Structure formats: C-alpha cells, structure tokens
CSV table of C-alpha atoms in Angstrom, one decimal:
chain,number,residue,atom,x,y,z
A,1,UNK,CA,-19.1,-99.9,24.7
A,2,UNK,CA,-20.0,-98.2,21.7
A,3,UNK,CA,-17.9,-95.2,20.6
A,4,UNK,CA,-20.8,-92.6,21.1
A,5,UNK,CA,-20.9,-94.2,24.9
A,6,UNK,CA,-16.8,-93.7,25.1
A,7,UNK,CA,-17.9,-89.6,24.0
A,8,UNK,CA,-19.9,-89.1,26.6
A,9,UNK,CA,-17.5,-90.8,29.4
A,10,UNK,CA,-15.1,-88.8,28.1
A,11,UNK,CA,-17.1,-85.3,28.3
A,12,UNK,CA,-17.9,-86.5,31.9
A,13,UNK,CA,-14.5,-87.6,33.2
A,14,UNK,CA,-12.1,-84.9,31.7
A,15,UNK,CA,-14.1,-82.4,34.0
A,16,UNK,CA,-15.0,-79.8,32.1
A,17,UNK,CA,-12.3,-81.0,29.6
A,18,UNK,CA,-14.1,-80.7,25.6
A,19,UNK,CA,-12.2,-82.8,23.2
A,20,UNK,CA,-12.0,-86.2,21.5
A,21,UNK,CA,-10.3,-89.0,24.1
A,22,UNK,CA,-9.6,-92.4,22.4
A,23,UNK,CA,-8.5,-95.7,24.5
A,24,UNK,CA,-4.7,-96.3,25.0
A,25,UNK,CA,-3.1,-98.0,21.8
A,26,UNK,CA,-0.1,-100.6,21.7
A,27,UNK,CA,2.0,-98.0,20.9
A,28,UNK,CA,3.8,-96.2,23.9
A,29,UNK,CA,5.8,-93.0,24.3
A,30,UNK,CA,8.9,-93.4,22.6
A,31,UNK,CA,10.9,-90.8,24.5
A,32,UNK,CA,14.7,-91.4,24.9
A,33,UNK,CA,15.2,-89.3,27.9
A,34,UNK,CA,12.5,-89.4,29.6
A,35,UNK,CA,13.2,-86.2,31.7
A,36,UNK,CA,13.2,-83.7,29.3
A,37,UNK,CA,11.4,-82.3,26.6
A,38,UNK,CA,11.3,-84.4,23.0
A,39,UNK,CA,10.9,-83.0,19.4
A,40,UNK,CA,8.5,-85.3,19.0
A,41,UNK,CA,5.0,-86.3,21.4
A,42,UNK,CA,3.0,-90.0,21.0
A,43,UNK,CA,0.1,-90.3,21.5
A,44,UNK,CA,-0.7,-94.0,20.5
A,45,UNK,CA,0.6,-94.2,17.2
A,46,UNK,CA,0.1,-90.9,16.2
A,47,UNK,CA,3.5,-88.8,16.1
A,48,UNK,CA,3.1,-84.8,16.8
A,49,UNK,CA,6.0,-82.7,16.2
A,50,UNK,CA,6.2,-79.7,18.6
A,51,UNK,CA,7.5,-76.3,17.2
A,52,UNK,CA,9.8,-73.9,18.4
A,53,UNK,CA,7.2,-71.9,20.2
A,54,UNK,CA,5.9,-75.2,22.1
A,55,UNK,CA,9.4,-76.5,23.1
A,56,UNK,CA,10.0,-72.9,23.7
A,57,UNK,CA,7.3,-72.4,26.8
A,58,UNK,CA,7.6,-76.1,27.7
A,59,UNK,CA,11.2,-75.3,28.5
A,60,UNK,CA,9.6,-72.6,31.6
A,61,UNK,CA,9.3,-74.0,34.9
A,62,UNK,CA,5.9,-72.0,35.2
A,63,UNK,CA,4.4,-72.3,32.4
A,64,UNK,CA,1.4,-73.6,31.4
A,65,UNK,CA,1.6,-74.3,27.7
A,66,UNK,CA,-0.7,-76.4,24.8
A,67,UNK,CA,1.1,-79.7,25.5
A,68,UNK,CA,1.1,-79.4,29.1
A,69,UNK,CA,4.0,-78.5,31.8
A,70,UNK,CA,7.8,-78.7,32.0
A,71,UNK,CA,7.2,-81.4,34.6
A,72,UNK,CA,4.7,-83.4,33.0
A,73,UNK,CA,3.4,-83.0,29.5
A,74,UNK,CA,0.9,-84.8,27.2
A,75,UNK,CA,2.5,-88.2,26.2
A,76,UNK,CA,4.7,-88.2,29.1
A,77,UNK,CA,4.9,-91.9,30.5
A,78,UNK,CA,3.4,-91.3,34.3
A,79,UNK,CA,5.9,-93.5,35.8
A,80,UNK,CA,8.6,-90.5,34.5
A,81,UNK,CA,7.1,-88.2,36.5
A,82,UNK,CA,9.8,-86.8,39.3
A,83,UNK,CA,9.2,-83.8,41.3
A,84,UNK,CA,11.9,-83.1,44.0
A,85,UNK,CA,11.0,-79.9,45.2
A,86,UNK,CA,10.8,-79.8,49.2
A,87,UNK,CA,7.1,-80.4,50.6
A,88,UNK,CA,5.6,-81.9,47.4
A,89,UNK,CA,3.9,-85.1,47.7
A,90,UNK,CA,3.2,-87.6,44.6
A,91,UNK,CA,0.3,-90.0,45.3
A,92,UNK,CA,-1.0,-92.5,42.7
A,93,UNK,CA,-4.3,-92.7,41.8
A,94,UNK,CA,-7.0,-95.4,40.0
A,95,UNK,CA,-10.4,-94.5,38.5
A,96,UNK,CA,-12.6,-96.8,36.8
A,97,UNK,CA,-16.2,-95.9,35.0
A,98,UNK,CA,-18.2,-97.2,32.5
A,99,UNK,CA,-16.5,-100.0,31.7
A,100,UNK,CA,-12.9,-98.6,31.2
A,101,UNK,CA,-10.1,-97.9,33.8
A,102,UNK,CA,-6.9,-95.3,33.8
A,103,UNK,CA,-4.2,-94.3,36.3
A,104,UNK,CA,-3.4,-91.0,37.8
A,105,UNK,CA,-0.9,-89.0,39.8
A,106,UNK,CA,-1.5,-86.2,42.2
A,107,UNK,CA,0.9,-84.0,42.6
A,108,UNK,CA,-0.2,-81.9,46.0
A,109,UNK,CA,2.2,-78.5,46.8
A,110,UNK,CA,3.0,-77.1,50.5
A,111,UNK,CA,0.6,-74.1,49.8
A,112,UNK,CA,-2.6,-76.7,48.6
A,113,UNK,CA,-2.6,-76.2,45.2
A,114,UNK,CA,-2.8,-79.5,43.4
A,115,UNK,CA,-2.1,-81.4,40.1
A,116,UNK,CA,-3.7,-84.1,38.4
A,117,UNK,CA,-2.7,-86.1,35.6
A,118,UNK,CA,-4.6,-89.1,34.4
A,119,UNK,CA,-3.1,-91.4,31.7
A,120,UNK,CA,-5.5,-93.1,28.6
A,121,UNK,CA,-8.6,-95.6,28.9
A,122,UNK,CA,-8.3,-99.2,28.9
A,123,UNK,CA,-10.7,-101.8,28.9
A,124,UNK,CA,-11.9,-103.2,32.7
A,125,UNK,CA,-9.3,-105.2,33.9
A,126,UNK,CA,-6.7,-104.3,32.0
A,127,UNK,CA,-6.4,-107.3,29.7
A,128,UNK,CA,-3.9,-106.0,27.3
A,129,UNK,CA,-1.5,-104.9,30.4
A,130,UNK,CA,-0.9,-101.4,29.0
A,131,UNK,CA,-1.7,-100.0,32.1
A,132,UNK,CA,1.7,-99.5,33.7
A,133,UNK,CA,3.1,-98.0,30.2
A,134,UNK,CA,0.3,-95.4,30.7
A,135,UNK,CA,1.1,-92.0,29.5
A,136,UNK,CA,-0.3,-88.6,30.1
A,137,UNK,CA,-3.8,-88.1,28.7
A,138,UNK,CA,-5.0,-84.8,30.5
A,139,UNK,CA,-3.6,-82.4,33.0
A,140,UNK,CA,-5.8,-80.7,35.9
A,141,UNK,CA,-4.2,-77.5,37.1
A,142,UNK,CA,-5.6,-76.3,40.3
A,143,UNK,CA,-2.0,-74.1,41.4
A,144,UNK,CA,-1.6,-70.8,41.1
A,145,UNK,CA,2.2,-71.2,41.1
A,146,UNK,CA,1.5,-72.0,37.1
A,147,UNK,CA,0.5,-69.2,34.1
A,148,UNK,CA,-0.4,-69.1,31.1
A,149,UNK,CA,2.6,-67.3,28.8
A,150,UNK,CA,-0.5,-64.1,29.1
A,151,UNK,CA,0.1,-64.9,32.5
A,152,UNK,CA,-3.6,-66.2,33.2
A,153,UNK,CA,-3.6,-68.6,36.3
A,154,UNK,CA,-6.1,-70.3,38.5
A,155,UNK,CA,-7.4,-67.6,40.5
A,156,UNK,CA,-7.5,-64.9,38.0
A,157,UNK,CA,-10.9,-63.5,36.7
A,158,UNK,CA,-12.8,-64.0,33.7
A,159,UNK,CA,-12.8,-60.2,32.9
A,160,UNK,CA,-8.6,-61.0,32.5
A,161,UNK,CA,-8.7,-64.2,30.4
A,162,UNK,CA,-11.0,-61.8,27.7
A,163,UNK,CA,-9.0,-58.9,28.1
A,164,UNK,CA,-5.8,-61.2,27.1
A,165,UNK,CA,-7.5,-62.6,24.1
A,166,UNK,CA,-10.3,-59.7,23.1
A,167,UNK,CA,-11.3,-60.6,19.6
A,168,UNK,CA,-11.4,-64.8,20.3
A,169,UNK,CA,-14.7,-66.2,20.3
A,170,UNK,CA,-14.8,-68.4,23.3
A,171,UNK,CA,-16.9,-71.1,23.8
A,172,UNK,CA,-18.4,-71.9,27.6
A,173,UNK,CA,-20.4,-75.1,28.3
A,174,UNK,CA,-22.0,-75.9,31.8
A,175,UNK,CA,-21.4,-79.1,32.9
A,176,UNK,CA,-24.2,-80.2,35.7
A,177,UNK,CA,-22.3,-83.5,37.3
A,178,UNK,CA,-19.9,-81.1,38.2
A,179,UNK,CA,-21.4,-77.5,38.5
A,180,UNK,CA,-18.6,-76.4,36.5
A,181,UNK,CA,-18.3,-73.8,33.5
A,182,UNK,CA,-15.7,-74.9,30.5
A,183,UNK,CA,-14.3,-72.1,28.7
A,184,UNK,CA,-12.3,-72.4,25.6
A,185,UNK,CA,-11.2,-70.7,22.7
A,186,UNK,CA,-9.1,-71.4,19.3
A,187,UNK,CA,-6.2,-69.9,20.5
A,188,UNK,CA,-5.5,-72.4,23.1
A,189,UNK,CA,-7.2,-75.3,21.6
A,190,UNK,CA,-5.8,-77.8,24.4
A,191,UNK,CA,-6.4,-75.2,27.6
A,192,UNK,CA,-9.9,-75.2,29.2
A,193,UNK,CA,-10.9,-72.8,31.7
A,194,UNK,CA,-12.9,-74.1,34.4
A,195,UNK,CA,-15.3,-71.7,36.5
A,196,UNK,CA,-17.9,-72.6,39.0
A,197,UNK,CA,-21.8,-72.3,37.9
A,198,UNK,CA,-24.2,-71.0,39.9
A,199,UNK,CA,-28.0,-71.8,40.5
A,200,UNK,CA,-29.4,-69.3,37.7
A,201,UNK,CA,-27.1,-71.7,35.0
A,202,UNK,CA,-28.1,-75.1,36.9
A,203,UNK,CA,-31.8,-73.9,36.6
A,204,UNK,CA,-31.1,-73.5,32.9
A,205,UNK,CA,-29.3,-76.7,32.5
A,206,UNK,CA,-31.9,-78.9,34.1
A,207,UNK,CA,-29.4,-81.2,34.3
A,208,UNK,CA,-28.6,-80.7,30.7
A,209,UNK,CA,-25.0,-79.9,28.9
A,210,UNK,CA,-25.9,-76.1,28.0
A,211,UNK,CA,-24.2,-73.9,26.0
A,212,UNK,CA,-24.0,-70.1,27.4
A,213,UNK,CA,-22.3,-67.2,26.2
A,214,UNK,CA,-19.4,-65.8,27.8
A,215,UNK,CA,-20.7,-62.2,28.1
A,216,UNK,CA,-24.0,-63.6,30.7
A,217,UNK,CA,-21.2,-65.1,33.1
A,218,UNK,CA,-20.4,-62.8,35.8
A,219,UNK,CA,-16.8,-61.5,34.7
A,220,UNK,CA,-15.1,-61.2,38.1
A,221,UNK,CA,-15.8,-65.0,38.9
A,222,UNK,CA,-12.4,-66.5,39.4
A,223,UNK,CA,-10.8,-70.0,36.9
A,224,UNK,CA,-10.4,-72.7,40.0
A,225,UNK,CA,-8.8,-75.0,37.5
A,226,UNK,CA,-7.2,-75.1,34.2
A,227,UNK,CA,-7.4,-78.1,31.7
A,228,UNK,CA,-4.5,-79.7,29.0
A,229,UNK,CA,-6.3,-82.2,27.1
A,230,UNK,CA,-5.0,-83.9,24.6
C-alpha cells in the first residue's frame, strides 16, 4: 500500500484522531518496569523524553494527559496493561483494514464508560510477528471518571473546553464514516475532542472530510470521546 493509502486508513481508523500513524517498527518499548511511568517513551525507534510536567500528570490516577493515562500510556506494551479495580473487565480486541492489522484492549467500567487502546499497524498476517510486542498507538476515552488537568471530560460542553483555552485556535474537522466532529488545538497537540455532527454538517460534507469552524458548532453539544494519539 502506498504511503498516501496508509494516510487515509489512518485518518479513518483513529476515529476522529488527526495525526501522522506509521506501521510498527522492530524496535519495541524498552521499559524496565513495565508498571510504572518511564523517563523515556518508544515509539519504534524513536526515543521521547517526557518532562517534569508530563511525568507529573501521568503520575494522577485521573488524569488525562498528552502521552495518555497512568494506566496505560502511548508506548506502553498492551500486554502490560493491569487494571485490578473491582467490576472492570479487560477484553482483547483484533481489527484488520486495508491491508494492515493491529490489536486492541477494551477496558469496560461498572458505570459503562469504556477505554480503547489499539497498538501499531502491521502488515496482513503478521509476517514479521511483532504483533504480540504491540505497544500503545492511540487511546479512546469514552469515561467520565477521567479529566483533563482543566478538568475537561467526556460529557462536558464545547462552551467549557473554549472557555478553558480562550485564545487557542482550534481546529474541527467532520468526519462522515463516523458522523463525528474532531476538535483540536496546539495546546494539547495529542488530545482530540470528539463531538457528534449533525444533518446541517453531513449535508455540507457530502460525504467529504470538511473543515468547520468552531464558533458554527452548537456550543452546549457535549465531547462523547476523547482521543491520545501518538
């Protein structure tokens, strides 16, 4: 598949999810303990130091922060996931499209709010075997137990995620396969807010990726899920 067909499964399977997404390299995680937070993320060969801020809010159970959660951040193997609080449930998951597969966990809470994490593309079939070294690619958070350190969650309005961040200049894209809104902004370059369209935007679309400015979206319309991509 050519690299500009790789794009556009990537635009299409990150839900709502705008960023570059490159297939999974040789090179794995190299975590030592594989339960807490490194110094250092992997993602392939490419080494990220975090800072003091993002070690910082990765150390809050809550939180929702660039690189992810306390319980499962970008670059975390998936098979060092562990969640023992009572009533959670942990179910592994498969997708394959367009030529390319990666694994998943779900992470499903007493209350219904849910979790997803999906590790990095590999070819169909798997010929390389990387995928049980898989490691966390994106994060889905559809909870409301989680927040933002401006304490946005899923469920608050779109009136409150401007009012946190009033001079950013946030970008929203409507995706039609999913009748889903993607906002984003500089300040959180790895946390997408995802909003459900309506029939005025799909109209517009026509099926179309379509750009729209924030201020035309209707500002008490709750975030039902909130994106880390890497």
């Amino acid at each position: 598949m050519k690299q500009t067909h790789l794009w556009q499964l990537c635009l299409a399977i990150t839900l709502m999810a705008f960023t570059a997404c490159t297939p999974a390299s040789t090179e794995r995680s190299k975590l030592e303990d594989k339960t807490g937070i490194p110094d250092t993320l992997y993602f392939g060969d490419q080494p990220i130091p975090l800072s003091q801020g993002d070690s910082t809010c990765l150390a809050q159970p809550a939180a929702i922060c660039e690189y992810g959660l306390q319980i499962a951040f970008l670059g975390m193997p998936l098979s060092a996931l562990h969640v023992d609080d009572e009533g959670v449930q942990i179910t592994d998951r498969k997708f394959s499209e367009g030529g390319y597969e990666w694994m998943g966990k779900e992470i499903s809470f007493p209350d219904g709010g849910k979790i997803m994490l999906e590790g990095e593309f590999v070819d169909a079939g798997d010929p390389a075997k990387r995928l049980p070294n898989s490691t966390i690619n994106r994060i889905r958070i559809e909870s409301e137990q989680f927040r933002t350190l401006n304490g946005i969650s899923v469920g608050s309005a779109i009136a409150e995620l401007r009012s946190q961040y009033p001079d950013s200049a946030f970008r929203a894209y409507y995706i039609p396969e999913y009748e889903m809104v993607d906002i984003s902004l500089p300040e959180l370059s790895r946390l997408h807010f995802n909003v459900p369209g309506n029939d005025t935007i799909s109209q517009q679309a026509n099926g179309e990726l379509l750009i729209i400015p924030i201020e035309q979206l209707n500002q008490d319309q709750a975030i039902k899920a909130i994106v880390v991509v890497m």
